[in-house]
Amino acid sequence: MRVLSVVGARPNFMKLAPVDRELVKRSVEHVIVHTGQHYDHGMSTAFFEQLWIPAPDFHLGVGSGSHARQTADVMQRLEPILVELRPDLLLVYGDVNSTLAAALVAAKLGVRVGHVEAGLRSGDWTMPEEINRVVTDRLSDLLFLPSRDAAVNLAGEGIALERMHFVGNVMIDTLAWALPQAIALEAPARHGVSGDQFAVVTLHRPANVDDPVVLRELVQALKRLAERVAVLFPMHPRTRQRIDSQGLRVPDADGLRILEPLGYLEMLSLVAGAALVLTDSGGLQEETSFLGVPCLTVRPSTERPITCTHGTNRLVLPKRDAILAAAERALARRSPARPVLERWDGRAAERIARVLCDDERFELDVPLAATSPHTPRRAVAIPQPLGAG
Ligand code: UD1
């Protein structure tokens, strides 16, 4: 069997790593295509090295650009590779532009598509990732679900249950694999913080960093938070560009420390020891929930509601006072125990390989009423952000 995986951006790489290991274990020919959506060493190569992912077989060199150009370039450059190799299955991961572009090319060529991390929905159509999720799922033959709520979302869009496999969360496979190495790194001590009296911040979503008013409010919140605890902020290139272009001053001094994007292990080492994570990332909502670290997600909605209902995550609007109040509450109480989330057990990639190689099924029961395309519904209550109204 020949499986071809397409990845391109930072959050794809930790999802690819365990799948690659499981496929290789079963002697599947696994071809890796890197689109080049992310290209800085710290956003790409560092992850391949730390996660033991083999160097990509093909690199498309797409780089940055508008969504249309990035998507079109991936499509044009991937098509001849798929025509030549004719894989039995194309695997795509998550919700980035490279994912959507690859799924579209394969579907048109009649190549079967498998989507890892299928069925997540924020309900927010202004997010480019939400468009990518919905269209990729529609194009996919095999949908690998990280959580039960994903099945209800998909069924509500009229997608047949036979295409879904509730395999669990591949991000957690990688986290469980890497945690001992990450803790041994002692990144907090290397950054001069300790005793869990520090916060880790990541912010890069267009809704937070592209609007000057919102970005200013967030910078204010970080400065104030840094008076309370040390704040480590590994800054995404998009955020750095926006801060520079708006002439905003973010002092790398006192409690607020601006860092370059960190490698996977170093980031995990910090997050595992933190008192609080403030983020707009999808992956960090999951990682903090697994680790039992309080997380504040600066977004009005989440496509990962179980991190709020069963994990440690809380949504908060990008308002200084709301963030500071929520941070104060989170710092006052650390979760007593790590939450247990169903099938977030380090074996999701193994289940994917069993579906592909052994024709196993990982089914779920979804109430029939949820399968009508006219009655979209959600499996869990929709979390509401703090600071609304
Ligand atoms: C992308 C994903 C987002 C994911 C994020 C993680 C889409 C629509 N968005 O957003 O879901 O959470 O990656 O990082 O696919 N840049 C660099 N160096 C790099 C990569 C990017 O400098 O290695 C700069 C470029 O100037 C680029 C900007 O960052 O214009 C944004 O990169 P892009 O890939 O367009 O989207 P992200 O904001 O990173």
Coordinates of C-alpha atoms and ligand atoms in Angstrom, one line a residue:
M1 CA 0.0 0.0 0.0
R2 CA 1.2 3.5 -0.8
V3 CA 0.0 6.4 1.4
L4 CA 1.0 10.0 0.6
S5 CA 0.8 12.6 3.4
V6 CA 0.7 16.3 2.7
V7 CA 1.8 18.7 5.4
G8 CA 2.8 22.3 5.3
A9 CA 2.4 24.3 8.5
R10 CA 3.7 23.9 12.0
P11 CA 0.6 22.3 13.6
N12 CA 0.6 19.6 10.9
F13 CA 4.0 18.2 11.8
M14 CA 3.1 16.8 15.3
K15 CA 0.1 15.1 13.8
L16 CA 2.2 13.5 11.0
A17 CA 4.9 12.1 13.3
P18 CA 2.9 9.3 15.0
V19 CA 1.1 8.3 11.9
D20 CA 4.4 8.0 10.0
R21 CA 5.8 5.8 12.7
E22 CA 2.8 3.5 12.7
L23 CA 2.6 3.2 8.9
V24 CA 6.3 2.4 8.6
K25 CA 5.9 -0.2 11.4
R26 CA 3.4 -2.0 9.1
S27 CA 5.6 -1.7 6.0
V28 CA 3.3 0.8 4.3
E29 CA 5.1 2.9 1.7
H30 CA 4.7 6.4 3.2
V31 CA 5.5 9.3 0.9
I32 CA 5.8 12.7 2.7
V33 CA 5.1 16.0 0.8
H34 CA 5.9 19.3 2.5
T35 CA 4.2 22.2 0.8
G36 CA 6.5 24.8 2.3
Q37 CA 3.6 26.9 3.7
H38 CA 5.9 27.3 6.7
Y39 CA 9.6 27.6 5.9
D40 CA 11.5 29.2 8.7
H41 CA 13.8 26.7 10.5
G42 CA 12.0 27.3 13.8
M43 CA 8.5 26.8 12.2
S44 CA 9.4 23.7 10.2
T45 CA 12.7 21.8 10.1
A46 CA 13.2 21.9 13.9
F47 CA 9.9 19.9 14.2
F48 CA 11.0 17.3 11.7
E49 CA 14.3 16.8 13.6
Q50 CA 12.8 16.7 17.1
L51 CA 9.9 14.5 16.2
W52 CA 12.0 12.1 14.2
I53 CA 10.1 12.6 11.0
P54 CA 12.1 11.6 7.9
A55 CA 13.0 14.5 5.5
P56 CA 10.1 15.0 3.1
D57 CA 10.3 13.1 -0.2
F58 CA 9.0 16.2 -2.0
H59 CA 9.1 19.9 -1.1
L60 CA 6.8 22.2 -3.0
G61 CA 8.4 25.5 -1.9
V62 CA 5.1 27.4 -1.8
G63 CA 5.9 29.9 0.9
S64 CA 3.7 32.8 2.1
G65 CA 1.1 34.7 0.1
S66 CA -2.6 35.4 -0.1
H67 CA -4.9 32.4 0.7
A68 CA -5.8 32.1 -3.0
R69 CA -2.2 32.1 -4.1
Q70 CA -1.0 29.7 -1.4
T71 CA -3.8 27.3 -2.1
A72 CA -3.4 27.5 -5.9
D73 CA 0.3 27.0 -5.7
V74 CA -0.1 23.8 -3.6
M75 CA -2.7 22.5 -6.0
Q76 CA -0.6 23.1 -9.1
R77 CA 2.6 21.7 -7.7
L78 CA 1.0 18.7 -6.0
E79 CA -1.0 17.5 -9.0
P80 CA 1.9 16.1 -11.1
I81 CA 3.2 14.2 -8.1
L82 CA -0.2 12.6 -7.5
V83 CA -0.5 11.7 -11.2
E84 CA 2.9 10.1 -11.2
L85 CA 2.7 8.2 -7.9
R86 CA -1.0 7.3 -7.8
P87 CA -1.1 6.7 -4.1
D88 CA -3.8 4.4 -2.6
L89 CA -4.7 7.1 -0.2
L90 CA -3.8 10.8 0.5
L91 CA -3.7 11.8 4.1
V92 CA -4.2 15.4 5.2
Y93 CA -4.0 16.9 8.7
G94 CA -5.9 19.6 10.5
D95 CA -7.2 22.8 8.9
V96 CA -4.5 24.7 7.3
N97 CA -4.5 26.0 3.7
S98 CA -2.2 23.1 2.6
T99 CA -4.8 20.6 3.9
L100 CA -7.6 22.0 1.8
A101 CA -5.5 22.4 -1.3
A102 CA -4.2 18.8 -1.2
A103 CA -7.6 17.3 -0.6
L104 CA -9.1 19.2 -3.5
V105 CA -6.4 18.0 -5.9
A106 CA -6.7 14.4 -4.8
A107 CA -10.5 14.3 -4.9
K108 CA -10.5 15.6 -8.5
L109 CA -8.0 12.9 -9.5
G110 CA -10.1 10.2 -7.9
V111 CA -7.5 9.5 -5.2
R112 CA -9.1 8.6 -1.9
V113 CA -8.6 11.1 0.9
G114 CA -8.2 10.6 4.6
H115 CA -8.6 13.5 7.0
V116 CA -6.8 13.3 10.3
E117 CA -8.6 15.6 12.9
A118 CA -11.9 15.6 11.0
G119 CA -15.2 17.0 12.2
L120 CA -14.1 20.0 14.3
R121 CA -16.3 23.0 14.0
S122 CA -16.1 26.5 15.6
G123 CA -19.2 27.7 13.8
D124 CA -17.2 30.8 12.9
W125 CA -17.2 31.2 9.1
T126 CA -14.9 34.2 9.3
M127 CA -12.0 31.9 10.3
P128 CA -10.1 30.6 7.2
E129 CA -9.5 27.4 9.1
E130 CA -13.3 26.8 9.4
I131 CA -13.7 27.0 5.7
N132 CA -10.8 24.6 5.3
R133 CA -12.3 22.1 7.8
V134 CA -15.8 22.0 6.2
V135 CA -14.6 21.6 2.6
T136 CA -11.8 19.1 3.5
D137 CA -14.3 16.9 5.4
R138 CA -16.7 17.0 2.5
L139 CA -14.0 15.8 0.1
S140 CA -12.7 13.1 2.4
D141 CA -13.5 9.4 2.1
L142 CA -12.1 8.5 5.5
L143 CA -12.7 10.8 8.5
F144 CA -10.5 10.3 11.5
L145 CA -12.2 11.9 14.5
P146 CA -10.4 13.2 17.6
S147 CA -13.5 13.4 19.8
R148 CA -17.2 12.4 19.8
D149 CA -18.6 15.8 19.2
A150 CA -17.0 15.7 15.8
A151 CA -19.4 12.9 14.7
V152 CA -22.4 15.0 15.5
N153 CA -21.0 17.9 13.6
L154 CA -20.4 15.7 10.6
A155 CA -23.7 13.9 10.8
G156 CA -25.4 17.3 11.0
E157 CA -23.8 18.1 7.6
G158 CA -25.2 14.9 6.1
I159 CA -21.9 12.9 6.1
A160 CA -22.4 9.2 6.4
L161 CA -21.4 7.5 9.6
E162 CA -19.6 4.8 7.6
R163 CA -16.9 7.3 6.6
M164 CA -16.1 8.2 10.3
H165 CA -13.7 6.5 12.6
F166 CA -13.4 7.7 16.2
V167 CA -9.6 7.1 16.6
G168 CA -8.7 9.8 19.2
N169 CA -6.3 12.6 19.2
V170 CA -2.9 12.2 17.3
M171 CA -1.5 15.4 18.9
I172 CA -1.7 13.6 22.2
D173 CA 0.2 10.6 20.8
T174 CA 3.1 13.0 20.1
L175 CA 2.7 14.7 23.4
A176 CA 2.8 11.4 25.4
W177 CA 5.8 10.3 23.3
A178 CA 7.8 13.5 23.9
L179 CA 6.9 14.5 27.5
P180 CA 9.7 12.7 29.3
Q181 CA 12.3 14.3 26.9
A182 CA 10.6 17.7 27.2
I183 CA 10.6 17.6 31.0
A184 CA 14.2 16.5 31.1
L185 CA 15.1 19.7 29.1
E186 CA 14.1 21.9 32.0
A187 CA 13.2 24.8 29.8
P188 CA 11.7 26.9 32.6
A189 CA 15.0 26.9 34.5
R190 CA 16.8 27.7 31.2
H191 CA 14.6 30.7 30.8
G192 CA 15.1 31.8 34.4
V193 CA 11.6 31.0 35.6
S194 CA 10.5 28.3 38.0
G195 CA 8.0 27.1 40.6
D196 CA 5.2 27.3 38.1
Q197 CA 4.9 31.1 38.7
F198 CA 5.0 31.9 35.0
A199 CA 2.6 32.1 32.0
V200 CA 3.2 31.1 28.4
V201 CA 1.6 33.1 25.7
T202 CA 1.1 32.5 22.0
L203 CA -1.1 34.7 19.8
H204 CA -1.2 34.7 16.0
R205 CA -4.8 34.4 14.7
P206 CA -5.8 37.1 12.2
A207 CA -8.7 38.1 14.3
N208 CA -6.3 39.0 17.2
V209 CA -3.3 40.4 15.5
D210 CA -4.4 41.9 12.2
D211 CA -6.8 44.5 13.9
P212 CA -4.6 47.3 15.4
V213 CA -7.2 48.0 18.1
V214 CA -7.4 44.4 19.3
L215 CA -3.7 43.9 19.1
R216 CA -3.1 47.1 21.2
E217 CA -5.6 45.7 23.8
L218 CA -3.8 42.4 24.0
V219 CA -0.4 44.0 24.4
Q220 CA -1.8 46.1 27.3
A221 CA -3.1 42.9 28.9
L222 CA 0.2 41.2 28.6
K223 CA 2.1 44.1 30.1
R224 CA -0.3 44.1 33.1
L225 CA -0.1 40.3 33.4
A226 CA 3.7 40.5 33.5
E227 CA 3.4 42.7 36.6
R228 CA 1.8 39.6 38.3
V229 CA 3.8 36.7 36.9
A230 CA 6.7 36.2 34.4
V231 CA 5.3 36.0 30.9
L232 CA 7.1 34.1 28.2
F233 CA 5.9 34.9 24.7
P234 CA 7.3 32.9 21.8
M235 CA 6.2 35.1 19.0
H236 CA 4.8 33.9 15.7
P237 CA 6.2 35.6 12.6
R238 CA 2.8 37.0 11.6
T239 CA 2.4 38.6 15.1
R240 CA 5.9 40.1 14.9
Q241 CA 5.2 41.6 11.5
R242 CA 1.9 43.2 12.7
I243 CA 3.5 44.6 15.9
D244 CA 6.4 46.1 13.9
S245 CA 4.1 47.5 11.1
Q246 CA 1.8 49.2 13.7
G247 CA 4.8 50.7 15.5
L248 CA 3.6 49.0 18.8
R249 CA 6.2 48.7 21.5
V250 CA 6.3 45.4 23.3
P251 CA 9.1 45.7 25.9
D252 CA 11.3 42.6 26.2
A253 CA 12.0 43.5 29.8
D254 CA 10.8 43.0 33.3
G255 CA 8.3 40.3 33.5
L256 CA 7.5 40.1 29.7
R257 CA 9.9 38.1 27.7
I258 CA 9.6 38.0 23.9
L259 CA 11.1 34.8 22.4
E260 CA 11.6 33.4 18.9
P261 CA 9.2 30.6 17.9
L262 CA 10.3 27.6 20.0
G263 CA 10.9 24.0 19.0
Y264 CA 8.3 21.4 20.0
L265 CA 10.2 20.0 23.0
E266 CA 11.2 23.3 24.5
M267 CA 7.6 24.6 24.1
L268 CA 6.2 21.5 25.7
S269 CA 8.7 21.7 28.6
L270 CA 7.5 25.3 29.3
V271 CA 3.8 24.5 29.0
A272 CA 4.0 21.5 31.2
G273 CA 5.5 23.7 34.0
A274 CA 3.4 26.8 33.5
A275 CA 0.8 28.2 35.9
L276 CA -1.2 29.5 32.9
V277 CA -1.3 29.4 29.2
L278 CA -2.8 32.3 27.2
T279 CA -3.3 31.4 23.6
D280 CA -5.4 31.4 20.4
S281 CA -3.9 28.2 19.1
G282 CA -6.0 25.1 18.6
G283 CA -3.3 22.6 19.6
L284 CA -2.5 24.3 22.9
Q285 CA -6.1 24.1 24.0
E286 CA -5.7 20.3 23.7
E287 CA -2.2 20.0 25.1
T288 CA -3.0 22.0 28.2
S289 CA -6.2 20.0 28.8
F290 CA -4.2 16.8 28.6
L291 CA -1.6 18.2 31.0
G292 CA -4.0 19.8 33.4
V293 CA -2.6 23.2 32.9
P294 CA -5.1 26.1 33.1
C295 CA -5.6 27.6 29.6
L296 CA -7.3 30.9 28.5
T297 CA -8.1 30.9 24.8
V298 CA -8.5 34.4 23.4
R299 CA -11.3 33.7 21.0
P300 CA -15.1 34.0 20.9
S301 CA -15.5 30.3 20.0
T302 CA -13.7 27.0 19.8
E303 CA -13.8 24.0 17.5
R304 CA -12.6 22.0 20.5
P305 CA -15.4 22.4 23.0
I306 CA -14.5 19.4 25.0
T307 CA -11.4 21.2 26.1
C308 CA -13.8 23.6 27.9
T309 CA -16.4 21.1 29.1
H310 CA -14.0 18.3 30.1
G311 CA -10.6 20.0 30.1
T312 CA -8.9 23.1 31.6
N313 CA -9.7 25.6 28.8
R314 CA -11.8 28.8 29.1
L315 CA -12.6 31.2 26.3
V316 CA -12.1 34.9 26.8
L317 CA -12.6 37.9 24.6
P318 CA -9.6 40.0 23.6
K319 CA -10.3 42.7 26.2
R320 CA -7.7 43.7 28.7
D321 CA -9.8 43.6 31.8
A322 CA -11.6 40.3 30.9
I323 CA -8.2 38.7 30.3
L324 CA -6.7 39.9 33.6
A325 CA -9.7 38.9 35.6
A326 CA -9.8 35.4 34.0
A327 CA -6.0 35.1 34.5
E328 CA -6.3 36.0 38.2
R329 CA -9.0 33.3 38.7
A330 CA -6.9 30.7 36.8
L331 CA -3.7 31.5 38.7
A332 CA -5.6 31.1 42.0
R333 CA -6.4 27.5 41.4
R334 CA -4.6 24.8 39.5
S335 CA -6.6 21.8 38.4
P336 CA -6.2 19.0 41.0
A337 CA -5.8 16.2 38.4
R338 CA -5.3 15.7 34.8
P339 CA -8.6 15.4 33.0
V340 CA -9.2 12.2 31.2
L341 CA -10.5 12.6 27.6
E342 CA -11.8 9.7 25.7
R343 CA -9.2 8.1 23.4
W344 CA -6.7 10.8 24.1
D345 CA -4.5 7.9 25.1
G346 CA -1.4 8.0 22.9
R347 CA -2.8 5.3 20.5
A348 CA -4.8 7.4 17.9
A349 CA -2.2 6.8 15.1
E350 CA -2.2 3.1 15.8
R351 CA -6.0 3.1 15.3
I352 CA -5.6 5.0 12.0
A353 CA -3.1 2.4 10.8
R354 CA -5.4 -0.4 11.9
V355 CA -8.2 1.1 9.8
L356 CA -5.9 1.4 6.8
C357 CA -4.1 -1.9 7.1
D358 CA -6.5 -4.3 8.9
D359 CA -9.9 -2.8 7.8
E360 CA -10.8 -2.3 11.4
R361 CA -13.6 0.1 12.3
F362 CA -13.8 2.5 15.2
E363 CA -17.5 3.4 15.1
L364 CA -19.6 5.6 17.3
D365 CA -23.3 5.8 18.0
V366 CA -24.8 9.1 16.9
P367 CA -28.6 9.7 17.5
L368 CA -30.4 9.4 14.2
A369 CA -31.9 12.8 14.6
A370 CA -28.5 14.3 14.3
T371 CA -27.9 12.8 10.9
S372 CA -30.3 15.0 9.0
P373 CA -28.5 17.7 7.0
H374 CA -31.3 20.1 8.0
T375 CA -30.8 19.9 11.7
P376 CA -27.1 20.7 12.4
R377 CA -26.5 20.3 16.1
R378 CA -23.7 19.9 18.5
A379 CA -22.7 17.1 20.8
V380 CA -21.9 19.4 23.7
A381 CA -23.0 22.8 24.9
I382 CA -21.3 25.7 23.1
P383 CA -18.8 27.3 25.5
Q384 CA -19.4 31.1 26.0
P385 CA -16.4 33.5 26.2
L386 CA -15.7 35.5 29.4
G387 CA -15.9 39.2 28.9
A388 CA -19.0 39.2 26.7
G389 CA -21.6 41.8 27.1
Ligands
UD1_1 C1 -1.2 29.0 9.6 C2 -2.6 28.3 9.6 C3 -3.1 28.3 11.1 C4 -2.1 27.7 12.0 C5 -0.8 28.5 11.9 C6 0.2 27.9 12.9 C7 -3.9 28.6 7.6 C8 -5.1 29.3 7.0 N1 -3.6 29.0 8.8 O1 -1.4 30.3 10.0 O2 -4.3 27.5 11.1 O3 -2.6 27.8 13.4 O4 -0.4 28.4 10.6 O5 1.4 28.6 12.8 O6 -3.4 27.7 7.0 N2 5.7 33.3 8.1 C9 7.0 33.4 8.3 N3 7.7 32.2 8.4 C10 7.1 31.0 8.3 C11 5.7 30.9 8.1 C12 5.0 32.1 8.0 O7 7.6 34.4 8.3 O8 7.8 30.0 8.4 C13 4.9 34.6 8.0 C14 4.6 34.9 6.6 O9 5.0 36.3 6.4 C15 3.1 34.7 6.4 C16 2.6 34.8 7.8 O10 3.7 34.4 8.7 O11 2.6 35.7 5.6 C17 1.4 33.9 8.0 O12 1.7 32.6 7.6 P1 0.6 31.7 7.0 O13 1.1 30.3 6.7 O14 -0.1 32.4 5.9 O15 -0.5 31.5 8.1 P2 -0.3 31.4 9.7 O16 -0.8 32.7 10.2 O17 1.0 30.9 10.1

